[in-house]
Tab-separated table of C-alpha atoms in Angstrom:
chain	number	residue	atom	x	y	z
A	1	TYR	CA	134.439	68.390	36.056
A	2	ALA	CA	136.769	66.496	38.377
A	3	ALA	CA	139.743	64.714	36.891
A	4	ALA	CA	140.117	61.059	37.786
A	5	SER	CA	142.855	60.376	40.303
A	6	SER	CA	145.976	58.835	38.803
A	7	SER	CA	147.166	57.537	42.163
A	8	PRO	CA	147.504	53.739	42.361
A	9	PHE	CA	145.989	54.054	45.841
A	10	SER	CA	142.779	55.717	44.686
A	11	PRO	CA	139.534	53.827	45.356
A	12	THR	CA	138.858	53.861	41.608
A	13	ALA	CA	142.181	52.257	40.613
A	14	SER	CA	141.740	49.812	37.785
A	15	PRO	CA	142.210	46.074	38.408
A	16	ARG	CA	145.409	46.255	36.334
A	17	SER	CA	146.984	48.994	38.484
A	18	PRO	CA	149.979	48.138	40.700
A	19	SER	CA	147.866	48.580	43.834
A	20	ALA	CA	145.604	45.717	42.790
A	21	HIS	CA	148.498	43.300	43.393
A	22	ALA	CA	149.982	44.947	46.497
A	23	SER	CA	150.174	43.197	49.843
A	24	PRO	CA	147.210	43.600	52.144
A	25	ALA	CA	147.193	46.861	54.078
A	26	THR	CA	147.310	47.020	57.846
A	27	PRO	CA	144.175	48.274	59.590
A	28	SER	CA	146.015	51.300	61.021
A	29	SER	CA	147.339	52.417	57.639
A	30	PRO	CA	145.339	51.402	54.575
A	31	PHE	CA	148.179	52.478	52.265
A	32	LYS	CA	151.102	50.786	54.022
A	33	PRO	CA	151.574	47.078	53.277
A	34	HIS	CA	152.090	44.991	56.400
A	35	HIS	CA	155.638	44.017	55.382
A	36	MET	CA	156.591	47.714	55.330
A	37	ALA	CA	155.809	48.246	59.019
A	38	GLN	CA	158.436	50.338	60.743
A	39	MET	CA	161.262	48.169	61.972
A	40	PRO	CA	163.240	49.274	65.026
A	41	LEU	CA	166.798	50.404	64.323
A	42	PRO	CA	169.534	48.195	65.727
A	43	THR	CA	170.623	49.242	69.187
A	44	ILE	CA	174.159	50.574	69.352
A	45	LYS	CA	176.146	50.063	72.512
A	46	TRP	CA	178.314	53.112	73.079
A	47	ARG	CA	181.393	53.332	75.238
A	48	PRO	CA	183.653	56.244	76.140
A	49	PRO	CA	187.167	56.043	74.715
A	50	ASP	CA	189.842	54.437	76.862
A	51	ALA	CA	192.644	56.689	78.138
A	52	GLY	CA	194.852	55.723	75.181
A	53	GLU	CA	192.034	56.334	72.678
A	54	LYS	CA	190.893	59.779	73.850
A	55	LEU	CA	193.008	61.632	71.279
A	56	GLY	CA	191.581	59.527	68.452
A	57	GLY	CA	193.777	58.817	65.455
A	58	LYS	CA	193.755	56.909	62.187
A	59	TRP	CA	192.236	53.857	63.909
A	60	LEU	CA	188.900	55.708	64.038
A	61	VAL	CA	188.595	56.246	60.271
A	62	GLY	CA	185.514	54.398	59.020
A	63	ARG	CA	184.042	53.965	62.501
A	64	THR	CA	180.847	55.407	63.934
A	65	ILE	CA	181.114	57.685	66.946
A	66	GLN	CA	178.826	60.091	68.729
A	67	VAL	CA	179.956	63.555	69.817
A	68	TRP	CA	178.404	65.665	72.588
A	69	TRP	CA	177.221	69.069	71.354
A	70	ASP	CA	176.964	71.585	74.199
A	71	TYR	CA	174.542	73.877	72.391
A	72	ASP	CA	171.689	71.343	72.393
A	73	LYS	CA	172.949	69.104	75.218
A	74	ARG	CA	172.886	65.816	73.315
A	75	PHE	CA	175.053	63.382	71.408
A	76	HIS	CA	175.123	63.437	67.594
A	77	ARG	CA	176.122	60.371	65.583
A	78	ALA	CA	178.831	60.721	62.930
A	79	LYS	CA	181.032	58.594	60.688
A	80	VAL	CA	184.775	59.328	60.853
A	81	GLU	CA	185.847	59.991	57.260
A	82	SER	CA	189.491	60.952	57.732
A	83	TYR	CA	192.150	62.053	60.197
A	84	ASN	CA	194.483	65.057	59.939
A	85	ALA	CA	197.399	64.790	62.397
A	86	ASP	CA	198.524	68.408	61.779
A	87	PRO	CA	198.985	70.030	65.233
A	88	ALA	CA	197.976	73.392	63.714
A	89	ALA	CA	194.631	72.155	62.303
A	90	LEU	CA	191.516	74.050	63.404
A	91	ASP	CA	188.190	72.421	64.297
A	92	THR	CA	184.620	73.777	64.239
A	93	ARG	CA	184.860	74.924	67.858
A	94	GLY	CA	188.048	76.946	67.303
A	95	ASN	CA	190.339	74.362	68.900
A	96	VAL	CA	193.813	73.823	67.463
A	97	GLY	CA	195.263	70.340	67.095
A	98	PRO	CA	194.769	67.119	65.141
A	99	VAL	CA	191.251	66.809	63.735
A	100	HIS	CA	188.953	64.089	62.472
A	101	MET	CA	186.602	64.864	59.588
A	102	LEU	CA	183.198	63.711	60.835
A	103	LYS	CA	180.197	63.167	58.596
A	104	TYR	CA	177.033	64.124	60.479
A	105	ASP	CA	173.512	64.197	59.036
A	106	THR	CA	174.033	67.934	58.508
A	107	GLY	CA	177.396	67.778	56.731
A	108	VAL	CA	181.101	67.068	57.211
A	109	PHE	CA	182.972	68.984	59.921
A	110	PRO	CA	186.446	68.877	61.506
A	111	GLU	CA	186.473	67.934	65.205
A	112	ASN	CA	189.386	67.840	67.648
A	113	LEU	CA	188.270	64.837	69.701
A	114	ALA	CA	190.823	65.562	72.427
A	115	THR	CA	188.772	68.638	73.376
A	116	CYS	CA	185.249	67.224	73.431
A	117	SER	CA	183.172	64.388	74.863
A	118	TRP	CA	182.612	61.493	72.498
A	119	GLU	CA	181.832	57.791	72.479
A	120	VAL	CA	182.586	54.960	70.090
A	121	ASP	CA	180.317	52.193	68.803
A	122	GLN	CA	181.708	49.164	70.609
A	123	GLY	CA	180.264	46.803	67.998
A	124	GLU	CA	182.509	48.067	65.215
């Protein structure tokens, strides 16, 4: 005996199920309403820091930057959460100096921006 599917997307869904009132599906995806089509993400225009900005500082807190990671040869986007001006602070690469706490998709890590390549979102 096969149990009836409880999915609202099943072909045997009752007329009172939520799927009976959903928006029409697109031909390419019968289960994705047309208004849920993937929207492109806004384009960010990046710029390298000016000479006076290269060391970073408190002005970056709350801003979005991207940092070049040598191990995979690409930029990674991060949000600057805080700034520690301590000249003895240590970053993830073993560099000593002031660090910014950066929130990446993979976690929060200290980075000494004076020792790496990075860019700032010029729209912020």
